[in-house]
């Protein structure tokens, strides 16, 4: 169930005089059963990239391969149905993906669309709503009466209800309070445990470090780096400035310590790792 981008270029309005080239020469592989985080400054092409994962956008040139399905510029809408059953997608602005009269109906839409019977769809929707902690007293409300964070959870339930093998989330932590963010990270870990491939976009480097196996860094529509969090977050500090990204908190502390003369062999990913490293330094003295 891996995902591969081969030589993908994408322009909004391709073939028109308003063609706006956004993605350039994207060659990436996203491994199965892993969590991949996509990071990069605003406007770097993250949302554009992930909308290729369920065929909402098709490459202008090149191809995207999801498991055994190949999407190119000429792939027809009908051929995308199989892909959409494989990939659950939570968009950056979840209010744009909600539409039904009630929360429950909204979440049932996916399963019904993929051929579940009404009872099965209802059961799947209810368990998805429980999985993302949407309280039962909200299930019969209009999704548009909810807060931003609640809407995001409902959109997430909608993506999960038909049990897709791949879950793609565009800034899923946006609008969630700290408890909601912790629950989201736990959900991502649970999805991975359940054998799913998870891709998420984040501006919070500590979230990336806590759940991602792989990181893809976007800059100006190019892939600027790809690797494990340890690889990516140990890059040169000037490189981080060049892609306008922050380090995780522990990395920021480590840089401050370095600036004050403390020598550290590597840049820690977490505060616990930083504490261990400092202890080791003192033991050697
Ligand atoms: N529908 C569209 N039509 C034309 N241009 C678009 C469209 N959507 C996005 N763009 C342009 O594509 C570029 C990349 O946008 P994208 O939304 O992929 O960035 P992003 O990395 O997700 O940013 P953010 O972190 O702000 O969400 C931007 O220059 C944006 O203006
Ligand atoms: Mg975006």
PDB file of C-alpha atoms and ligand atoms in Angstrom:
ATOM      1  CA  UNK A   1       0.000   0.000   0.000  1.00  0.00           C
ATOM      2  CA  UNK A   2       2.974   2.363  -0.449  1.00  0.00           C
ATOM      3  CA  UNK A   3       2.621   5.675  -2.263  1.00  0.00           C
ATOM      4  CA  UNK A   4       5.038   6.874  -4.939  1.00  0.00           C
ATOM      5  CA  UNK A   5       5.264  10.196  -6.766  1.00  0.00           C
ATOM      6  CA  UNK A   6       7.243   9.884  -9.999  1.00  0.00           C
ATOM      7  CA  UNK A   7       8.448  13.051 -11.648  1.00  0.00           C
ATOM      8  CA  UNK A   8       5.279  14.907 -10.630  1.00  0.00           C
ATOM      9  CA  UNK A   9       4.731  18.484 -11.748  1.00  0.00           C
ATOM     10  CA  UNK A  10       1.491  20.285 -11.062  1.00  0.00           C
ATOM     11  CA  UNK A  11       0.031  23.609 -12.212  1.00  0.00           C
ATOM     12  CA  UNK A  12      -3.309  25.071 -11.176  1.00  0.00           C
ATOM     13  CA  UNK A  13      -5.117  26.050 -14.390  1.00  0.00           C
ATOM     14  CA  UNK A  14      -2.808  23.845 -16.499  1.00  0.00           C
ATOM     15  CA  UNK A  15      -3.262  24.405 -20.214  1.00  0.00           C
ATOM     16  CA  UNK A  16      -4.750  27.888 -19.746  1.00  0.00           C
ATOM     17  CA  UNK A  17      -3.070  31.252 -19.959  1.00  0.00           C
ATOM     18  CA  UNK A  18      -3.418  31.448 -16.164  1.00  0.00           C
ATOM     19  CA  UNK A  19      -1.380  28.273 -15.583  1.00  0.00           C
ATOM     20  CA  UNK A  20       0.297  28.548 -12.188  1.00  0.00           C
ATOM     21  CA  UNK A  21       3.093  25.980 -11.718  1.00  0.00           C
ATOM     22  CA  UNK A  22       3.186  24.905  -8.069  1.00  0.00           C
ATOM     23  CA  UNK A  23       4.802  21.470  -7.709  1.00  0.00           C
ATOM     24  CA  UNK A  24       8.139  20.769  -9.376  1.00  0.00           C
ATOM     25  CA  UNK A  25       9.824  17.395  -9.976  1.00  0.00           C
ATOM     26  CA  UNK A  26       8.359  15.581  -7.006  1.00  0.00           C
ATOM     27  CA  UNK A  27       9.911  12.121  -6.550  1.00  0.00           C
ATOM     28  CA  UNK A  28       8.990  10.602  -3.214  1.00  0.00           C
ATOM     29  CA  UNK A  29       8.025   7.287  -1.690  1.00  0.00           C
ATOM     30  CA  UNK A  30       5.786   7.132   1.349  1.00  0.00           C
ATOM     31  CA  UNK A  31       6.163   3.785   3.106  1.00  0.00           C
ATOM     32  CA  UNK A  32       3.270   1.614   4.208  1.00  0.00           C
ATOM     33  CA  UNK A  33       2.409   1.165   7.916  1.00  0.00           C
ATOM     34  CA  UNK A  34       4.287   4.352   8.764  1.00  0.00           C
ATOM     35  CA  UNK A  35       3.437   7.890   9.772  1.00  0.00           C
ATOM     36  CA  UNK A  36       4.767  10.532   7.398  1.00  0.00           C
ATOM     37  CA  UNK A  37       4.688  14.225   8.289  1.00  0.00           C
ATOM     38  CA  UNK A  38       4.807  16.928   5.639  1.00  0.00           C
ATOM     39  CA  UNK A  39       6.223  20.227   6.811  1.00  0.00           C
ATOM     40  CA  UNK A  40       7.178  23.476   5.107  1.00  0.00           C
ATOM     41  CA  UNK A  41       6.399  27.142   5.293  1.00  0.00           C
ATOM     42  CA  UNK A  42       3.020  28.503   4.280  1.00  0.00           C
ATOM     43  CA  UNK A  43       2.488  28.394   0.511  1.00  0.00           C
ATOM     44  CA  UNK A  44       5.195  25.744  -0.045  1.00  0.00           C
ATOM     45  CA  UNK A  45       2.728  23.345  -1.691  1.00  0.00           C
ATOM     46  CA  UNK A  46       1.850  20.919   1.124  1.00  0.00           C
ATOM     47  CA  UNK A  47      -1.929  20.956   0.614  1.00  0.00           C
ATOM     48  CA  UNK A  48      -1.494  20.821  -3.150  1.00  0.00           C
ATOM     49  CA  UNK A  49       0.759  17.772  -2.751  1.00  0.00           C
ATOM     50  CA  UNK A  50      -1.585  15.780  -0.529  1.00  0.00           C
ATOM     51  CA  UNK A  51      -4.634  16.461  -2.690  1.00  0.00           C
ATOM     52  CA  UNK A  52      -2.884  14.222  -5.224  1.00  0.00           C
ATOM     53  CA  UNK A  53      -3.290  11.306  -2.823  1.00  0.00           C
ATOM     54  CA  UNK A  54      -6.990  10.809  -3.497  1.00  0.00           C
ATOM     55  CA  UNK A  55      -7.063  12.151  -7.043  1.00  0.00           C
ATOM     56  CA  UNK A  56      -8.723  15.432  -6.104  1.00  0.00           C
ATOM     57  CA  UNK A  57      -5.827  16.938  -8.039  1.00  0.00           C
ATOM     58  CA  UNK A  58      -4.095  15.014 -10.810  1.00  0.00           C
ATOM     59  CA  UNK A  59      -0.461  15.552 -11.803  1.00  0.00           C
ATOM     60  CA  UNK A  60      -0.036  17.859 -14.802  1.00  0.00           C
ATOM     61  CA  UNK A  61       2.866  15.605 -15.786  1.00  0.00           C
ATOM     62  CA  UNK A  62       4.282  12.504 -14.090  1.00  0.00           C
ATOM     63  CA  UNK A  63       2.360   9.975 -12.050  1.00  0.00           C
ATOM     64  CA  UNK A  64       1.195   9.182  -8.543  1.00  0.00           C
ATOM     65  CA  UNK A  65       1.008   5.501  -7.635  1.00  0.00           C
ATOM     66  CA  UNK A  66      -1.058   4.414  -4.646  1.00  0.00           C
ATOM     67  CA  UNK A  67      -0.753   0.684  -4.091  1.00  0.00           C
ATOM     68  CA  UNK A  68      -1.655  -0.694  -7.543  1.00  0.00           C
ATOM     69  CA  UNK A  69      -3.524   2.394  -8.771  1.00  0.00           C
ATOM     70  CA  UNK A  70      -1.798   4.844 -11.096  1.00  0.00           C
ATOM     71  CA  UNK A  71      -3.039   8.425 -11.403  1.00  0.00           C
ATOM     72  CA  UNK A  72      -1.925  10.557 -14.330  1.00  0.00           C
ATOM     73  CA  UNK A  73      -3.283  13.588 -16.102  1.00  0.00           C
ATOM     74  CA  UNK A  74      -5.543  11.381 -18.211  1.00  0.00           C
ATOM     75  CA  UNK A  75      -7.043   9.263 -15.390  1.00  0.00           C
ATOM     76  CA  UNK A  76     -10.826   9.459 -15.569  1.00  0.00           C
ATOM     77  CA  UNK A  77     -13.045  10.380 -12.622  1.00  0.00           C
ATOM     78  CA  UNK A  78     -14.622   6.897 -12.667  1.00  0.00           C
ATOM     79  CA  UNK A  79     -11.223   5.243 -12.181  1.00  0.00           C
ATOM     80  CA  UNK A  80     -10.703   7.304  -9.022  1.00  0.00           C
ATOM     81  CA  UNK A  81     -13.540   5.626  -7.084  1.00  0.00           C
ATOM     82  CA  UNK A  82     -11.271   2.744  -5.997  1.00  0.00           C
ATOM     83  CA  UNK A  83      -8.618   5.202  -4.894  1.00  0.00           C
ATOM     84  CA  UNK A  84     -11.107   7.204  -2.829  1.00  0.00           C
ATOM     85  CA  UNK A  85     -12.196   4.050  -0.994  1.00  0.00           C
ATOM     86  CA  UNK A  86      -8.560   3.466  -0.013  1.00  0.00           C
ATOM     87  CA  UNK A  87      -7.767   6.998   1.119  1.00  0.00           C
ATOM     88  CA  UNK A  88      -9.568   8.859   3.915  1.00  0.00           C
ATOM     89  CA  UNK A  89      -8.878  12.585   3.630  1.00  0.00           C
ATOM     90  CA  UNK A  90      -9.306  15.387   6.168  1.00  0.00           C
ATOM     91  CA  UNK A  91      -8.944  18.768   4.460  1.00  0.00           C
ATOM     92  CA  UNK A  92      -7.286  21.884   5.820  1.00  0.00           C
ATOM     93  CA  UNK A  93     -10.612  23.670   6.264  1.00  0.00           C
ATOM     94  CA  UNK A  94     -12.979  20.946   7.529  1.00  0.00           C
ATOM     95  CA  UNK A  95     -16.038  23.206   7.334  1.00  0.00           C
ATOM     96  CA  UNK A  96     -15.671  22.884   3.548  1.00  0.00           C
ATOM     97  CA  UNK A  97     -16.071  19.125   3.676  1.00  0.00           C
ATOM     98  CA  UNK A  98     -19.144  18.983   5.951  1.00  0.00           C
ATOM     99  CA  UNK A  99     -22.523  19.215   4.299  1.00  0.00           C
ATOM    100  CA  UNK A 100     -25.234  16.979   5.804  1.00  0.00           C
ATOM    101  CA  UNK A 101     -28.086  17.995   8.126  1.00  0.00           C
ATOM    102  CA  UNK A 102     -26.697  16.180  11.122  1.00  0.00           C
ATOM    103  CA  UNK A 103     -23.272  15.130  12.343  1.00  0.00           C
ATOM    104  CA  UNK A 104     -24.233  11.439  12.200  1.00  0.00           C
ATOM    105  CA  UNK A 105     -25.547  11.668   8.624  1.00  0.00           C
ATOM    106  CA  UNK A 106     -22.400  13.486   7.607  1.00  0.00           C
ATOM    107  CA  UNK A 107     -20.158  10.740   8.950  1.00  0.00           C
ATOM    108  CA  UNK A 108     -22.418   8.014   7.454  1.00  0.00           C
ATOM    109  CA  UNK A 109     -22.067   9.497   3.975  1.00  0.00           C
ATOM    110  CA  UNK A 110     -18.694   7.857   3.204  1.00  0.00           C
ATOM    111  CA  UNK A 111     -19.662   4.314   4.251  1.00  0.00           C
ATOM    112  CA  UNK A 112     -23.025   4.587   2.423  1.00  0.00           C
ATOM    113  CA  UNK A 113     -21.226   5.831  -0.657  1.00  0.00           C
ATOM    114  CA  UNK A 114     -18.876   2.836  -0.537  1.00  0.00           C
ATOM    115  CA  UNK A 115     -21.778   0.387  -0.402  1.00  0.00           C
ATOM    116  CA  UNK A 116     -22.354  -0.236   3.331  1.00  0.00           C
ATOM    117  CA  UNK A 117     -25.967  -1.033   4.325  1.00  0.00           C
ATOM    118  CA  UNK A 118     -27.659   1.681   6.423  1.00  0.00           C
ATOM    119  CA  UNK A 119     -27.225  -0.210   9.707  1.00  0.00           C
ATOM    120  CA  UNK A 120     -23.561  -0.942   9.029  1.00  0.00           C
ATOM    121  CA  UNK A 121     -22.944   2.665   7.976  1.00  0.00           C
ATOM    122  CA  UNK A 122     -24.562   3.888  11.186  1.00  0.00           C
ATOM    123  CA  UNK A 123     -22.461   1.567  13.323  1.00  0.00           C
ATOM    124  CA  UNK A 124     -19.236   2.536  11.561  1.00  0.00           C
ATOM    125  CA  UNK A 125     -20.104   6.230  11.857  1.00  0.00           C
ATOM    126  CA  UNK A 126     -20.857   5.889  15.558  1.00  0.00           C
ATOM    127  CA  UNK A 127     -17.624   4.076  16.299  1.00  0.00           C
ATOM    128  CA  UNK A 128     -15.651   6.647  14.269  1.00  0.00           C
ATOM    129  CA  UNK A 129     -17.306   9.490  16.209  1.00  0.00           C
ATOM    130  CA  UNK A 130     -16.359   7.765  19.466  1.00  0.00           C
ATOM    131  CA  UNK A 131     -12.804   7.230  18.229  1.00  0.00           C
ATOM    132  CA  UNK A 132     -12.332  10.990  17.754  1.00  0.00           C
ATOM    133  CA  UNK A 133     -14.248  11.908  20.945  1.00  0.00           C
ATOM    134  CA  UNK A 134     -17.301  13.661  19.517  1.00  0.00           C
ATOM    135  CA  UNK A 135     -19.815  13.592  22.386  1.00  0.00           C
ATOM    136  CA  UNK A 136     -23.086  11.755  21.678  1.00  0.00           C
ATOM    137  CA  UNK A 137     -25.193  14.829  22.404  1.00  0.00           C
ATOM    138  CA  UNK A 138     -23.705  16.417  19.248  1.00  0.00           C
ATOM    139  CA  UNK A 139     -24.555  13.585  16.851  1.00  0.00           C
ATOM    140  CA  UNK A 140     -27.992  14.935  15.899  1.00  0.00           C
ATOM    141  CA  UNK A 141     -26.851  18.567  15.641  1.00  0.00           C
ATOM    142  CA  UNK A 142     -26.068  20.349  12.410  1.00  0.00           C
ATOM    143  CA  UNK A 143     -22.302  20.158  11.785  1.00  0.00           C
ATOM    144  CA  UNK A 144     -22.401  23.897  11.140  1.00  0.00           C
ATOM    145  CA  UNK A 145     -23.428  24.630  14.745  1.00  0.00           C
ATOM    146  CA  UNK A 146     -20.169  23.162  16.017  1.00  0.00           C
ATOM    147  CA  UNK A 147     -16.948  24.853  17.049  1.00  0.00           C
ATOM    148  CA  UNK A 148     -13.924  24.711  14.727  1.00  0.00           C
ATOM    149  CA  UNK A 149     -12.288  21.956  16.786  1.00  0.00           C
ATOM    150  CA  UNK A 150     -15.510  19.902  16.883  1.00  0.00           C
ATOM    151  CA  UNK A 151     -15.944  20.308  13.113  1.00  0.00           C
ATOM    152  CA  UNK A 152     -12.419  19.030  12.591  1.00  0.00           C
ATOM    153  CA  UNK A 153     -13.180  15.961  14.708  1.00  0.00           C
ATOM    154  CA  UNK A 154     -16.366  15.289  12.704  1.00  0.00           C
ATOM    155  CA  UNK A 155     -14.453  15.632   9.415  1.00  0.00           C
ATOM    156  CA  UNK A 156     -11.926  13.172  10.847  1.00  0.00           C
ATOM    157  CA  UNK A 157     -14.678  10.725  11.793  1.00  0.00           C
ATOM    158  CA  UNK A 158     -15.992  11.042   8.231  1.00  0.00           C
ATOM    159  CA  UNK A 159     -12.583  10.107   6.851  1.00  0.00           C
ATOM    160  CA  UNK A 160     -12.208   7.147   9.232  1.00  0.00           C
ATOM    161  CA  UNK A 161     -15.739   5.715   9.106  1.00  0.00           C
ATOM    162  CA  UNK A 162     -15.187   3.579   6.023  1.00  0.00           C
ATOM    163  CA  UNK A 163     -11.975   2.148   7.498  1.00  0.00           C
ATOM    164  CA  UNK A 164      -9.552   3.317   4.759  1.00  0.00           C
ATOM    165  CA  UNK A 165      -6.031   1.839   4.599  1.00  0.00           C
ATOM    166  CA  UNK A 166      -4.542   5.304   4.130  1.00  0.00           C
ATOM    167  CA  UNK A 167      -5.444   8.328   6.269  1.00  0.00           C
ATOM    168  CA  UNK A 168      -4.373  11.788   5.095  1.00  0.00           C
ATOM    169  CA  UNK A 169      -4.873  14.822   7.326  1.00  0.00           C
ATOM    170  CA  UNK A 170      -4.139  18.450   6.466  1.00  0.00           C
ATOM    171  CA  UNK A 171      -3.189  20.304   9.656  1.00  0.00           C
ATOM    172  CA  UNK A 172      -5.389  18.117  11.858  1.00  0.00           C
ATOM    173  CA  UNK A 173      -4.229  19.853  15.059  1.00  0.00           C
ATOM    174  CA  UNK A 174      -5.344  23.312  13.937  1.00  0.00           C
ATOM    175  CA  UNK A 175      -8.138  24.617  16.148  1.00  0.00           C
ATOM    176  CA  UNK A 176      -7.737  21.896  18.781  1.00  0.00           C
ATOM    177  CA  UNK A 177      -6.971  22.758  22.412  1.00  0.00           C
ATOM    178  CA  UNK A 178      -3.957  21.090  24.111  1.00  0.00           C
ATOM    179  CA  UNK A 179      -6.073  18.119  25.260  1.00  0.00           C
ATOM    180  CA  UNK A 180      -7.489  17.758  21.745  1.00  0.00           C
ATOM    181  CA  UNK A 181      -3.976  17.891  20.302  1.00  0.00           C
ATOM    182  CA  UNK A 182      -2.789  15.152  22.669  1.00  0.00           C
ATOM    183  CA  UNK A 183      -5.827  13.038  21.684  1.00  0.00           C
ATOM    184  CA  UNK A 184      -5.035  13.600  18.023  1.00  0.00           C
ATOM    185  CA  UNK A 185      -1.452  12.383  18.478  1.00  0.00           C
ATOM    186  CA  UNK A 186      -2.754   9.311  20.309  1.00  0.00           C
ATOM    187  CA  UNK A 187      -5.199   8.707  17.446  1.00  0.00           C
ATOM    188  CA  UNK A 188      -2.371   8.891  14.899  1.00  0.00           C
ATOM    189  CA  UNK A 189      -0.391   6.320  16.923  1.00  0.00           C
ATOM    190  CA  UNK A 190      -3.455   4.074  17.153  1.00  0.00           C
ATOM    191  CA  UNK A 191      -4.018   4.270  13.395  1.00  0.00           C
ATOM    192  CA  UNK A 192      -0.418   3.230  12.836  1.00  0.00           C
ATOM    193  CA  UNK A 193      -0.811   0.368  15.338  1.00  0.00           C
ATOM    194  CA  UNK A 194      -3.862  -0.718  13.336  1.00  0.00           C
ATOM    195  CA  UNK A 195      -1.561  -1.036  10.305  1.00  0.00           C
ATOM    196  CA  UNK A 196      -2.573   2.106   8.444  1.00  0.00           C
ATOM    197  CA  UNK A 197      -0.420   4.457   6.434  1.00  0.00           C
ATOM    198  CA  UNK A 198      -0.871   7.962   7.859  1.00  0.00           C
ATOM    199  CA  UNK A 199       0.179  11.227   6.204  1.00  0.00           C
ATOM    200  CA  UNK A 200      -0.319  14.508   8.011  1.00  0.00           C
ATOM    201  CA  UNK A 201       0.661  18.119   7.499  1.00  0.00           C
ATOM    202  CA  UNK A 202       1.814  20.070  10.524  1.00  0.00           C
ATOM    203  CA  UNK A 203       3.343  23.368  11.534  1.00  0.00           C
ATOM    204  CA  UNK A 204       4.116  21.966  15.006  1.00  0.00           C
ATOM    205  CA  UNK A 205       7.522  20.355  15.014  1.00  0.00           C
ATOM    206  CA  UNK A 206       6.982  18.735  18.425  1.00  0.00           C
ATOM    207  CA  UNK A 207       3.970  16.898  16.996  1.00  0.00           C
ATOM    208  CA  UNK A 208       6.093  15.740  14.085  1.00  0.00           C
ATOM    209  CA  UNK A 209       8.799  14.427  16.397  1.00  0.00           C
ATOM    210  CA  UNK A 210       6.335  12.664  18.654  1.00  0.00           C
ATOM    211  CA  UNK A 211       4.554  10.566  16.002  1.00  0.00           C
ATOM    212  CA  UNK A 212       6.281  10.699  12.604  1.00  0.00           C
ATOM    213  CA  UNK A 213       8.542   7.953  11.225  1.00  0.00           C
ATOM    214  CA  UNK A 214       9.360   9.977   8.113  1.00  0.00           C
ATOM    215  CA  UNK A 215       9.388  13.703   7.370  1.00  0.00           C
ATOM    216  CA  UNK A 216       9.071  15.421   4.000  1.00  0.00           C
ATOM    217  CA  UNK A 217      10.102  19.068   3.871  1.00  0.00           C
ATOM    218  CA  UNK A 218       8.530  21.214   1.151  1.00  0.00           C
ATOM    219  CA  UNK A 219       9.918  24.510  -0.061  1.00  0.00           C
ATOM    220  CA  UNK A 220       8.599  26.487  -3.039  1.00  0.00           C
ATOM    221  CA  UNK A 221       6.928  23.399  -4.497  1.00  0.00           C
ATOM    222  CA  UNK A 222      10.087  21.284  -4.272  1.00  0.00           C
ATOM    223  CA  UNK A 223      10.981  18.527  -1.839  1.00  0.00           C
ATOM    224  CA  UNK A 224      13.796  20.161   0.134  1.00  0.00           C
ATOM    225  CA  UNK A 225      14.498  17.123   2.333  1.00  0.00           C
ATOM    226  CA  UNK A 226      13.130  13.716   3.225  1.00  0.00           C
ATOM    227  CA  UNK A 227      14.203  11.413   6.032  1.00  0.00           C
ATOM    228  CA  UNK A 228      13.594  10.329   9.587  1.00  0.00           C
ATOM    229  CA  UNK A 229      12.927  13.087  12.158  1.00  0.00           C
ATOM    230  CA  UNK A 230      16.482  12.491  13.488  1.00  0.00           C
ATOM    231  CA  UNK A 231      17.962  13.011   9.984  1.00  0.00           C
ATOM    232  CA  UNK A 232      15.908  16.060   9.159  1.00  0.00           C
ATOM    233  CA  UNK A 233      16.118  17.821  12.521  1.00  0.00           C
ATOM    234  CA  UNK A 234      19.895  17.355  12.726  1.00  0.00           C
ATOM    235  CA  UNK A 235      20.471  19.382   9.577  1.00  0.00           C
ATOM    236  CA  UNK A 236      22.536  22.515   9.702  1.00  0.00           C
ATOM    237  CA  UNK A 237      20.857  25.410  11.512  1.00  0.00           C
ATOM    238  CA  UNK A 238      21.364  27.685   8.499  1.00  0.00           C
ATOM    239  CA  UNK A 239      19.465  25.191   6.355  1.00  0.00           C
ATOM    240  CA  UNK A 240      16.513  25.450   8.776  1.00  0.00           C
ATOM    241  CA  UNK A 241      16.571  29.207   8.424  1.00  0.00           C
ATOM    242  CA  UNK A 242      16.636  28.849   4.637  1.00  0.00           C
ATOM    243  CA  UNK A 243      13.434  26.780   4.632  1.00  0.00           C
ATOM    244  CA  UNK A 244      11.836  29.004   7.292  1.00  0.00           C
ATOM    245  CA  UNK A 245      11.180  26.211   9.749  1.00  0.00           C
ATOM    246  CA  UNK A 246      11.523  25.999  13.505  1.00  0.00           C
ATOM    247  CA  UNK A 247      13.315  23.251  15.336  1.00  0.00           C
ATOM    248  CA  UNK A 248      11.400  21.142  17.865  1.00  0.00           C
ATOM    249  CA  UNK A 249      11.541  22.696  21.337  1.00  0.00           C
ATOM    250  CA  UNK A 250      14.374  20.419  22.512  1.00  0.00           C
ATOM    251  CA  UNK A 251      16.400  21.380  19.439  1.00  0.00           C
ATOM    252  CA  UNK A 252      15.860  25.072  20.175  1.00  0.00           C
ATOM    253  CA  UNK A 253      17.079  24.589  23.758  1.00  0.00           C
ATOM    254  CA  UNK A 254      20.085  22.657  22.484  1.00  0.00           C
ATOM    255  CA  UNK A 255      21.001  25.508  20.124  1.00  0.00           C
ATOM    256  CA  UNK A 256      20.823  27.963  23.032  1.00  0.00           C
ATOM    257  CA  UNK A 257      23.039  25.702  25.130  1.00  0.00           C
ATOM    258  CA  UNK A 258      25.516  25.427  22.259  1.00  0.00           C
ATOM    259  CA  UNK A 259      25.553  29.220  21.910  1.00  0.00           C
ATOM    260  CA  UNK A 260      26.515  29.313  25.599  1.00  0.00           C
ATOM    261  CA  UNK A 261      29.422  26.955  25.155  1.00  0.00           C
ATOM    262  CA  UNK A 262      27.837  23.586  26.022  1.00  0.00           C
ATOM    263  CA  UNK A 263      29.029  20.981  23.545  1.00  0.00           C
ATOM    264  CA  UNK A 264      26.402  18.484  22.417  1.00  0.00           C
ATOM    265  CA  UNK A 265      27.142  15.630  20.030  1.00  0.00           C
ATOM    266  CA  UNK A 266      23.779  15.838  18.287  1.00  0.00           C
ATOM    267  CA  UNK A 267      20.539  17.791  18.357  1.00  0.00           C
ATOM    268  CA  UNK A 268      17.981  16.084  20.620  1.00  0.00           C
ATOM    269  CA  UNK A 269      14.432  15.535  19.364  1.00  0.00           C
ATOM    270  CA  UNK A 270      12.683  15.568  22.720  1.00  0.00           C
ATOM    271  CA  UNK A 271      13.235  17.214  26.099  1.00  0.00           C
ATOM    272  CA  UNK A 272      13.771  13.763  27.633  1.00  0.00           C
ATOM    273  CA  UNK A 273      16.571  13.110  25.133  1.00  0.00           C
ATOM    274  CA  UNK A 274      18.077  16.529  25.884  1.00  0.00           C
ATOM    275  CA  UNK A 275      18.040  15.770  29.625  1.00  0.00           C
ATOM    276  CA  UNK A 276      19.801  12.431  29.030  1.00  0.00           C
ATOM    277  CA  UNK A 277      22.429  14.104  26.862  1.00  0.00           C
ATOM    278  CA  UNK A 278      23.158  16.768  29.477  1.00  0.00           C
ATOM    279  CA  UNK A 279      23.485  14.095  32.179  1.00  0.00           C
ATOM    280  CA  UNK A 280      25.956  12.204  29.986  1.00  0.00           C
ATOM    281  CA  UNK A 281      28.014  15.374  29.441  1.00  0.00           C
ATOM    282  CA  UNK A 282      28.278  15.952  33.218  1.00  0.00           C
ATOM    283  CA  UNK A 283      29.182  12.332  33.919  1.00  0.00           C
ATOM    284  CA  UNK A 284      32.198  12.704  31.643  1.00  0.00           C
ATOM    285  CA  UNK A 285      33.475  15.758  33.489  1.00  0.00           C
TER     286      UNK A 285
HETATM  287  N1  LIG B   1      -7.005  26.585  -6.119  1.00  0.00           N
HETATM  288  C1  LIG B   1      -5.859  27.250  -6.373  1.00  0.00           C
HETATM  289  N2  LIG B   1      -5.693  27.951  -7.512  1.00  0.00           N
HETATM  290  C2  LIG B   1      -4.531  28.600  -7.791  1.00  0.00           C
HETATM  291  N3  LIG B   1      -3.460  28.627  -6.961  1.00  0.00           N
HETATM  292  C3  LIG B   1      -3.570  27.954  -5.799  1.00  0.00           C
HETATM  293  C4  LIG B   1      -4.772  27.237  -5.436  1.00  0.00           C
HETATM  294  N4  LIG B   1      -4.580  26.661  -4.229  1.00  0.00           N
HETATM  295  C5  LIG B   1      -3.323  26.998  -3.851  1.00  0.00           C
HETATM  296  N5  LIG B   1      -2.726  27.774  -4.779  1.00  0.00           N
HETATM  297  C6  LIG B   1      -1.341  28.313  -4.720  1.00  0.00           C
HETATM  298  O1  LIG B   1      -0.456  27.208  -4.607  1.00  0.00           O
HETATM  299  C7  LIG B   1       0.635  27.523  -3.722  1.00  0.00           C
HETATM  300  C8  LIG B   1       0.747  26.414  -2.690  1.00  0.00           C
HETATM  301  O2  LIG B   1      -0.434  26.412  -1.885  1.00  0.00           O
HETATM  302  P1  LIG B   1      -0.743  25.278  -0.829  1.00  0.00           P
HETATM  303  O3  LIG B   1      -2.111  25.551  -0.325  1.00  0.00           O
HETATM  304  O4  LIG B   1      -0.462  23.955  -1.430  1.00  0.00           O
HETATM  305  O5  LIG B   1       0.363  25.611   0.277  1.00  0.00           O
HETATM  306  P2  LIG B   1       0.531  25.037   1.756  1.00  0.00           P
HETATM  307  O6  LIG B   1       1.953  24.608   1.866  1.00  0.00           O
HETATM  308  O7  LIG B   1      -0.520  24.046   2.038  1.00  0.00           O
HETATM  309  O8  LIG B   1       0.344  26.347   2.659  1.00  0.00           O
HETATM  310  P3  LIG B   1      -0.328  26.527   4.137  1.00  0.00           P
HETATM  311  O9  LIG B   1       0.716  26.093   5.135  1.00  0.00           O
HETATM  312  O10 LIG B   1      -0.585  27.992   4.202  1.00  0.00           O
HETATM  313  O11 LIG B   1      -1.586  25.706   4.183  1.00  0.00           O
HETATM  314  C9  LIG B   1       0.345  28.911  -3.161  1.00  0.00           C
HETATM  315  O12 LIG B   1       1.129  29.829  -3.868  1.00  0.00           O
HETATM  316  C10 LIG B   1      -1.124  29.125  -3.455  1.00  0.00           C
HETATM  317  O13 LIG B   1      -1.379  30.473  -3.686  1.00  0.00           O
HETATM  318 MG1  LIG B   2      -2.113  24.019   3.325  1.00  0.00          MG
END
